């Protein structure tokens, strides 16, 4: 079935360092979203980026559709960036057509 | 802008009990979703609905019922709570095929 793989599983940084999170998926994505989940919190959509590069604040997402991968770059990390980052795609093939499929997430911890 | 509300925020049940979770959205979105999130795992789709009175099974529908009473609300029922079950249930809504917006979640604990 359709899979979304995220790496690394967890990441520990010092405040001010940059983070690079990866998302690879097994089928063509018509939509790709990056979400942030604070510990015990709900999901907040960060970026919707099915192709190309998008920026918002300190976040940059680059999706290469043909290679079925996306990255999320966090520049100058802050302690408040700590939490789980989830990648999710919508595919137009197979049993999951039209549905959002999530990866297991990358847990980010930023130390002061 | 809009908001998604989920009630209750915390739900404690007994084994075998039937439990109902509610979700309301004021985005005027046509599609609504219920996901389950277990610790250390991604979200799994339980049910979704593309319009009022519509219901579509997700990957994890066994053991659950759902009801889209009107466009703005989508309920999920755990038909028989399993002992020691702990999970977060997240409701979301979207214009079909577009970005999904999530509610704050209902945290379920079964004693």
PDB file of C-alpha atoms in Angstrom:
ATOM      1  CA  UNK A   1       0.000   0.000   0.000  1.00  0.00           C
ATOM      2  CA  UNK A   2       0.869   3.634  -0.083  1.00  0.00           C
ATOM      3  CA  UNK A   3       3.599   4.590   2.361  1.00  0.00           C
ATOM      4  CA  UNK A   4       5.041   7.778   3.697  1.00  0.00           C
ATOM      5  CA  UNK A   5       8.477   7.516   5.292  1.00  0.00           C
ATOM      6  CA  UNK A   6       9.930  10.300   7.389  1.00  0.00           C
ATOM      7  CA  UNK A   7      13.484  10.742   8.540  1.00  0.00           C
ATOM      8  CA  UNK A   8      15.069  11.157  10.913  1.00  0.00           C
ATOM      9  CA  UNK A   9      12.754   9.660  13.517  1.00  0.00           C
ATOM     10  CA  UNK A  10      14.066  12.153  16.044  1.00  0.00           C
ATOM     11  CA  UNK A  11      16.426  15.101  16.035  1.00  0.00           C
ATOM     12  CA  UNK A  12      18.084  17.055  18.842  1.00  0.00           C
ATOM     13  CA  UNK A  13      19.476  20.527  18.182  1.00  0.00           C
ATOM     14  CA  UNK A  14      20.940  23.465  20.014  1.00  0.00           C
ATOM     15  CA  UNK A  15      18.979  26.674  19.656  1.00  0.00           C
ATOM     16  CA  UNK A  16      20.071  28.532  16.539  1.00  0.00           C
ATOM     17  CA  UNK A  17      20.965  25.432  14.529  1.00  0.00           C
ATOM     18  CA  UNK A  18      19.106  24.520  11.355  1.00  0.00           C
ATOM     19  CA  UNK A  19      16.956  21.412  10.901  1.00  0.00           C
ATOM     20  CA  UNK A  20      16.353  19.391   7.764  1.00  0.00           C
ATOM     21  CA  UNK A  21      13.460  16.927   7.790  1.00  0.00           C
ATOM     22  CA  UNK A  22      12.813  14.466   4.993  1.00  0.00           C
ATOM     23  CA  UNK A  23       9.662  12.835   3.629  1.00  0.00           C
ATOM     24  CA  UNK A  24       9.625  10.098   0.995  1.00  0.00           C
ATOM     25  CA  UNK A  25       6.478   8.582  -0.446  1.00  0.00           C
ATOM     26  CA  UNK A  26       5.717   5.559  -2.564  1.00  0.00           C
ATOM     27  CA  UNK A  27       3.104   6.879  -4.994  1.00  0.00           C
ATOM     28  CA  UNK A  28       2.401  10.070  -6.904  1.00  0.00           C
ATOM     29  CA  UNK A  29       1.157  12.810  -4.610  1.00  0.00           C
ATOM     30  CA  UNK A  30      -1.430  15.320  -5.754  1.00  0.00           C
ATOM     31  CA  UNK A  31      -1.159  17.130  -2.438  1.00  0.00           C
ATOM     32  CA  UNK A  32       1.469  17.234   0.300  1.00  0.00           C
ATOM     33  CA  UNK A  33       1.141  18.893   3.673  1.00  0.00           C
ATOM     34  CA  UNK A  34       3.595  19.412   6.503  1.00  0.00           C
ATOM     35  CA  UNK A  35       2.035  19.574   9.971  1.00  0.00           C
ATOM     36  CA  UNK A  36       3.347  20.542  13.397  1.00  0.00           C
ATOM     37  CA  UNK A  37       2.079  18.905  16.582  1.00  0.00           C
ATOM     38  CA  UNK A  38       3.141  20.285  19.954  1.00  0.00           C
ATOM     39  CA  UNK A  39       3.444  17.778  22.808  1.00  0.00           C
ATOM     40  CA  UNK A  40      -0.124  16.869  23.715  1.00  0.00           C
ATOM     41  CA  UNK A  41      -1.451  19.342  21.153  1.00  0.00           C
ATOM     42  CA  UNK A  42      -3.378  19.196  17.929  1.00  0.00           C
ATOM     43  CA  UNK A  43      -2.054  19.353  14.381  1.00  0.00           C
ATOM     44  CA  UNK A  44      -1.315  22.696  12.819  1.00  0.00           C
ATOM     45  CA  UNK A  45      -0.809  22.863   9.081  1.00  0.00           C
ATOM     46  CA  UNK A  46       2.534  24.492   8.293  1.00  0.00           C
ATOM     47  CA  UNK A  47       2.746  24.296   4.524  1.00  0.00           C
ATOM     48  CA  UNK A  48       0.834  22.757   1.668  1.00  0.00           C
ATOM     49  CA  UNK A  49       3.398  22.033  -1.018  1.00  0.00           C
ATOM     50  CA  UNK A  50       2.690  19.392  -3.684  1.00  0.00           C
ATOM     51  CA  UNK A  51       5.560  20.630  -5.856  1.00  0.00           C
ATOM     52  CA  UNK A  52       8.330  23.203  -5.929  1.00  0.00           C
ATOM     53  CA  UNK A  53       9.544  25.362  -3.078  1.00  0.00           C
ATOM     54  CA  UNK A  54       7.494  27.325  -0.563  1.00  0.00           C
ATOM     55  CA  UNK A  55       8.560  29.594   2.273  1.00  0.00           C
ATOM     56  CA  UNK A  56       6.806  30.801   5.373  1.00  0.00           C
ATOM     57  CA  UNK A  57       8.785  32.530   8.103  1.00  0.00           C
ATOM     58  CA  UNK A  58      11.737  30.331   9.046  1.00  0.00           C
ATOM     59  CA  UNK A  59      10.298  27.334   7.186  1.00  0.00           C
ATOM     60  CA  UNK A  60      11.149  26.248   3.652  1.00  0.00           C
ATOM     61  CA  UNK A  61       9.628  23.206   1.986  1.00  0.00           C
ATOM     62  CA  UNK A  62      10.938  21.727  -1.252  1.00  0.00           C
ATOM     63  CA  UNK A  63       9.008  18.959  -2.983  1.00  0.00           C
ATOM     64  CA  UNK A  64      10.403  17.092  -5.991  1.00  0.00           C
ATOM     65  CA  UNK A  65       7.322  15.316  -7.283  1.00  0.00           C
ATOM     66  CA  UNK A  66       9.086  13.089  -9.819  1.00  0.00           C
ATOM     67  CA  UNK A  67      11.451  11.791  -7.128  1.00  0.00           C
ATOM     68  CA  UNK A  68       8.595  11.414  -4.596  1.00  0.00           C
ATOM     69  CA  UNK A  69      10.287  13.338  -1.850  1.00  0.00           C
ATOM     70  CA  UNK A  70       9.836  16.502   0.152  1.00  0.00           C
ATOM     71  CA  UNK A  71      11.976  18.287   2.708  1.00  0.00           C
ATOM     72  CA  UNK A  72      11.221  20.782   5.436  1.00  0.00           C
ATOM     73  CA  UNK A  73      14.016  23.134   6.430  1.00  0.00           C
ATOM     74  CA  UNK A  74      13.773  25.030   9.715  1.00  0.00           C
ATOM     75  CA  UNK A  75      16.310  27.814   9.998  1.00  0.00           C
ATOM     76  CA  UNK A  76      17.643  29.245  13.262  1.00  0.00           C
ATOM     77  CA  UNK A  77      15.712  26.786  15.419  1.00  0.00           C
ATOM     78  CA  UNK A  78      14.095  27.942  18.672  1.00  0.00           C
ATOM     79  CA  UNK A  79      13.079  25.970  21.749  1.00  0.00           C
ATOM     80  CA  UNK A  80       9.447  26.605  20.826  1.00  0.00           C
ATOM     81  CA  UNK A  81       9.985  24.624  17.605  1.00  0.00           C
ATOM     82  CA  UNK A  82      10.167  21.443  19.696  1.00  0.00           C
ATOM     83  CA  UNK A  83       7.451  18.949  18.834  1.00  0.00           C
ATOM     84  CA  UNK A  84       6.510  16.449  16.164  1.00  0.00           C
ATOM     85  CA  UNK A  85       6.575  17.252  12.454  1.00  0.00           C
ATOM     86  CA  UNK A  86       4.307  15.146  10.283  1.00  0.00           C
ATOM     87  CA  UNK A  87       4.310  14.791   6.516  1.00  0.00           C
ATOM     88  CA  UNK A  88       1.102  13.698   4.776  1.00  0.00           C
ATOM     89  CA  UNK A  89       0.184  13.148   1.148  1.00  0.00           C
ATOM     90  CA  UNK A  90      -2.930  12.714  -0.940  1.00  0.00           C
ATOM     91  CA  UNK A  91      -2.521  10.269  -3.787  1.00  0.00           C
ATOM     92  CA  UNK A  92      -4.587   9.805  -6.932  1.00  0.00           C
ATOM     93  CA  UNK A  93      -3.809   6.102  -7.276  1.00  0.00           C
ATOM     94  CA  UNK A  94      -4.865   2.929  -5.508  1.00  0.00           C
ATOM     95  CA  UNK A  95      -7.139   2.366  -2.550  1.00  0.00           C
ATOM     96  CA  UNK A  96      -6.123   5.583  -0.823  1.00  0.00           C
ATOM     97  CA  UNK A  97      -7.151   7.874  -3.666  1.00  0.00           C
ATOM     98  CA  UNK A  98      -8.172  11.258  -2.307  1.00  0.00           C
ATOM     99  CA  UNK A  99      -7.236  10.409   1.289  1.00  0.00           C
ATOM    100  CA  UNK A 100      -4.468  11.902   3.384  1.00  0.00           C
ATOM    101  CA  UNK A 101      -1.816   9.346   4.384  1.00  0.00           C
ATOM    102  CA  UNK A 102       0.543  10.293   7.196  1.00  0.00           C
ATOM    103  CA  UNK A 103       4.119   9.418   8.012  1.00  0.00           C
ATOM    104  CA  UNK A 104       5.068   8.570  11.598  1.00  0.00           C
ATOM    105  CA  UNK A 105       6.672  11.956  12.123  1.00  0.00           C
ATOM    106  CA  UNK A 106      10.007  13.418  13.182  1.00  0.00           C
ATOM    107  CA  UNK A 107      10.311  14.397  16.844  1.00  0.00           C
ATOM    108  CA  UNK A 108      12.366  17.567  17.164  1.00  0.00           C
ATOM    109  CA  UNK A 109      13.878  18.764  20.427  1.00  0.00           C
ATOM    110  CA  UNK A 110      15.628  22.109  20.541  1.00  0.00           C
ATOM    111  CA  UNK A 111      17.729  22.801  23.629  1.00  0.00           C
ATOM    112  CA  UNK A 112      18.540  26.316  24.850  1.00  0.00           C
TER     113      UNK A 112
ATOM    114  CA  UNK B   1     -11.179  32.005   9.290  1.00  0.00           C
ATOM    115  CA  UNK B   2     -12.932  29.190  11.046  1.00  0.00           C
ATOM    116  CA  UNK B   3     -12.594  26.759  13.882  1.00  0.00           C
ATOM    117  CA  UNK B   4     -13.043  23.079  14.619  1.00  0.00           C
ATOM    118  CA  UNK B   5     -14.237  22.086  18.066  1.00  0.00           C
ATOM    119  CA  UNK B   6     -14.168  18.601  19.513  1.00  0.00           C
ATOM    120  CA  UNK B   7     -16.000  17.389  22.589  1.00  0.00           C
ATOM    121  CA  UNK B   8     -15.157  16.100  25.046  1.00  0.00           C
ATOM    122  CA  UNK B   9     -11.479  17.016  25.347  1.00  0.00           C
ATOM    123  CA  UNK B  10     -10.849  14.025  27.627  1.00  0.00           C
ATOM    124  CA  UNK B  11     -12.931  10.852  27.681  1.00  0.00           C
ATOM    125  CA  UNK B  12     -12.552   8.079  30.226  1.00  0.00           C
ATOM    126  CA  UNK B  13     -14.566   4.949  29.644  1.00  0.00           C
ATOM    127  CA  UNK B  14     -15.035   1.417  30.884  1.00  0.00           C
ATOM    128  CA  UNK B  15     -14.320  -1.733  28.929  1.00  0.00           C
ATOM    129  CA  UNK B  16     -17.240  -2.634  26.661  1.00  0.00           C
ATOM    130  CA  UNK B  17     -18.800   0.796  26.883  1.00  0.00           C
ATOM    131  CA  UNK B  18     -20.178   2.626  23.845  1.00  0.00           C
ATOM    132  CA  UNK B  19     -18.564   6.078  23.619  1.00  0.00           C
ATOM    133  CA  UNK B  20     -19.419   8.993  21.350  1.00  0.00           C
ATOM    134  CA  UNK B  21     -17.103  11.784  20.249  1.00  0.00           C
ATOM    135  CA  UNK B  22     -18.376  14.946  18.573  1.00  0.00           C
ATOM    136  CA  UNK B  23     -16.875  17.371  16.089  1.00  0.00           C
ATOM    137  CA  UNK B  24     -18.172  20.712  14.797  1.00  0.00           C
ATOM    138  CA  UNK B  25     -16.680  23.000  12.119  1.00  0.00           C
ATOM    139  CA  UNK B  26     -17.702  26.445  10.916  1.00  0.00           C
ATOM    140  CA  UNK B  27     -15.484  26.587   7.821  1.00  0.00           C
ATOM    141  CA  UNK B  28     -18.475  25.459   5.712  1.00  0.00           C
ATOM    142  CA  UNK B  29     -16.239  22.615   4.453  1.00  0.00           C
ATOM    143  CA  UNK B  30     -17.925  19.758   2.627  1.00  0.00           C
ATOM    144  CA  UNK B  31     -15.579  16.976   3.765  1.00  0.00           C
ATOM    145  CA  UNK B  32     -14.941  15.881   7.336  1.00  0.00           C
ATOM    146  CA  UNK B  33     -12.627  13.200   8.713  1.00  0.00           C
ATOM    147  CA  UNK B  34     -11.957  11.174  11.851  1.00  0.00           C
ATOM    148  CA  UNK B  35      -8.405   9.977  12.569  1.00  0.00           C
ATOM    149  CA  UNK B  36      -6.913   7.942  15.377  1.00  0.00           C
ATOM    150  CA  UNK B  37      -3.397   8.670  16.637  1.00  0.00           C
ATOM    151  CA  UNK B  38      -1.554   6.162  18.807  1.00  0.00           C
ATOM    152  CA  UNK B  39       1.650   7.012  20.619  1.00  0.00           C
ATOM    153  CA  UNK B  40       4.655   6.791  18.302  1.00  0.00           C
ATOM    154  CA  UNK B  41       2.508   6.219  15.229  1.00  0.00           C
ATOM    155  CA  UNK B  42       1.112   8.398  12.496  1.00  0.00           C
ATOM    156  CA  UNK B  43      -2.543   9.196  12.056  1.00  0.00           C
ATOM    157  CA  UNK B  44      -4.851   6.532  10.672  1.00  0.00           C
ATOM    158  CA  UNK B  45      -8.121   7.352   8.962  1.00  0.00           C
ATOM    159  CA  UNK B  46     -11.211   5.833  10.567  1.00  0.00           C
ATOM    160  CA  UNK B  47     -14.098   7.373   8.610  1.00  0.00           C
ATOM    161  CA  UNK B  48     -14.666  10.340   6.366  1.00  0.00           C
ATOM    162  CA  UNK B  49     -17.686  12.036   4.845  1.00  0.00           C
ATOM    163  CA  UNK B  50     -17.829  14.099   1.681  1.00  0.00           C
ATOM    164  CA  UNK B  51     -21.242  15.630   2.318  1.00  0.00           C
ATOM    165  CA  UNK B  52     -24.171  15.559   4.749  1.00  0.00           C
ATOM    166  CA  UNK B  53     -25.405  11.985   5.372  1.00  0.00           C
ATOM    167  CA  UNK B  54     -22.466  10.510   3.443  1.00  0.00           C
ATOM    168  CA  UNK B  55     -20.108   8.019   5.099  1.00  0.00           C
ATOM    169  CA  UNK B  56     -16.926   6.417   3.755  1.00  0.00           C
ATOM    170  CA  UNK B  57     -14.776   3.838   5.535  1.00  0.00           C
ATOM    171  CA  UNK B  58     -11.136   4.520   6.146  1.00  0.00           C
ATOM    172  CA  UNK B  59      -8.363   2.091   6.996  1.00  0.00           C
ATOM    173  CA  UNK B  60      -9.464   1.548  10.594  1.00  0.00           C
ATOM    174  CA  UNK B  61     -13.276   1.543  10.546  1.00  0.00           C
ATOM    175  CA  UNK B  62     -13.828  -1.772  12.342  1.00  0.00           C
ATOM    176  CA  UNK B  63     -15.065  -1.150  15.880  1.00  0.00           C
ATOM    177  CA  UNK B  64     -16.379   2.321  15.033  1.00  0.00           C
ATOM    178  CA  UNK B  65     -19.532   3.936  13.688  1.00  0.00           C
ATOM    179  CA  UNK B  66     -19.867   7.476  12.406  1.00  0.00           C
ATOM    180  CA  UNK B  67     -22.654   9.872  11.573  1.00  0.00           C
ATOM    181  CA  UNK B  68     -22.705  13.100   9.511  1.00  0.00           C
ATOM    182  CA  UNK B  69     -25.849  14.636  10.907  1.00  0.00           C
ATOM    183  CA  UNK B  70     -25.402  17.921   9.076  1.00  0.00           C
ATOM    184  CA  UNK B  71     -22.716  19.682   7.079  1.00  0.00           C
ATOM    185  CA  UNK B  72     -21.107  21.220  10.141  1.00  0.00           C
ATOM    186  CA  UNK B  73     -20.995  18.168  12.418  1.00  0.00           C
ATOM    187  CA  UNK B  74     -19.501  14.679  12.324  1.00  0.00           C
ATOM    188  CA  UNK B  75     -19.778  12.198  15.210  1.00  0.00           C
ATOM    189  CA  UNK B  76     -17.718   9.108  15.921  1.00  0.00           C
ATOM    190  CA  UNK B  77     -18.835   6.203  18.127  1.00  0.00           C
ATOM    191  CA  UNK B  78     -16.524   3.630  19.640  1.00  0.00           C
ATOM    192  CA  UNK B  79     -18.914   0.671  19.633  1.00  0.00           C
ATOM    193  CA  UNK B  80     -17.173  -1.297  22.418  1.00  0.00           C
ATOM    194  CA  UNK B  81     -14.226   0.271  24.215  1.00  0.00           C
ATOM    195  CA  UNK B  82     -11.211  -2.013  24.636  1.00  0.00           C
ATOM    196  CA  UNK B  83      -9.553  -2.348  28.057  1.00  0.00           C
ATOM    197  CA  UNK B  84      -6.338  -0.289  28.496  1.00  0.00           C
ATOM    198  CA  UNK B  85      -6.959   1.485  25.197  1.00  0.00           C
ATOM    199  CA  UNK B  86      -5.344   4.915  24.975  1.00  0.00           C
ATOM    200  CA  UNK B  87      -5.428   7.084  21.877  1.00  0.00           C
ATOM    201  CA  UNK B  88      -6.105  10.557  20.579  1.00  0.00           C
ATOM    202  CA  UNK B  89      -8.962  11.009  18.128  1.00  0.00           C
ATOM    203  CA  UNK B  90      -8.578  13.914  15.736  1.00  0.00           C
ATOM    204  CA  UNK B  91     -11.315  15.424  13.606  1.00  0.00           C
ATOM    205  CA  UNK B  92     -10.497  17.385  10.453  1.00  0.00           C
ATOM    206  CA  UNK B  93     -12.342  19.159   7.678  1.00  0.00           C
ATOM    207  CA  UNK B  94     -11.528  20.418   4.196  1.00  0.00           C
ATOM    208  CA  UNK B  95     -12.882  21.494   0.877  1.00  0.00           C
ATOM    209  CA  UNK B  96     -12.629  18.207  -1.014  1.00  0.00           C
ATOM    210  CA  UNK B  97      -9.090  17.595  -2.224  1.00  0.00           C
ATOM    211  CA  UNK B  98      -7.750  20.664  -0.496  1.00  0.00           C
ATOM    212  CA  UNK B  99      -5.781  21.349   2.678  1.00  0.00           C
ATOM    213  CA  UNK B 100      -7.188  19.740   5.847  1.00  0.00           C
ATOM    214  CA  UNK B 101      -7.679  21.611   9.112  1.00  0.00           C
ATOM    215  CA  UNK B 102      -7.617  19.754  12.415  1.00  0.00           C
ATOM    216  CA  UNK B 103      -9.430  20.050  15.721  1.00  0.00           C
ATOM    217  CA  UNK B 104      -7.728  19.919  19.143  1.00  0.00           C
ATOM    218  CA  UNK B 105      -8.443  16.219  19.666  1.00  0.00           C
ATOM    219  CA  UNK B 106     -10.229  13.985  22.159  1.00  0.00           C
ATOM    220  CA  UNK B 107      -7.983  11.924  24.414  1.00  0.00           C
ATOM    221  CA  UNK B 108      -9.500   8.544  25.199  1.00  0.00           C
ATOM    222  CA  UNK B 109      -8.520   6.331  28.132  1.00  0.00           C
ATOM    223  CA  UNK B 110     -10.281   3.046  28.804  1.00  0.00           C
ATOM    224  CA  UNK B 111      -9.965   1.629  32.309  1.00  0.00           C
TER     225      UNK B 111
END
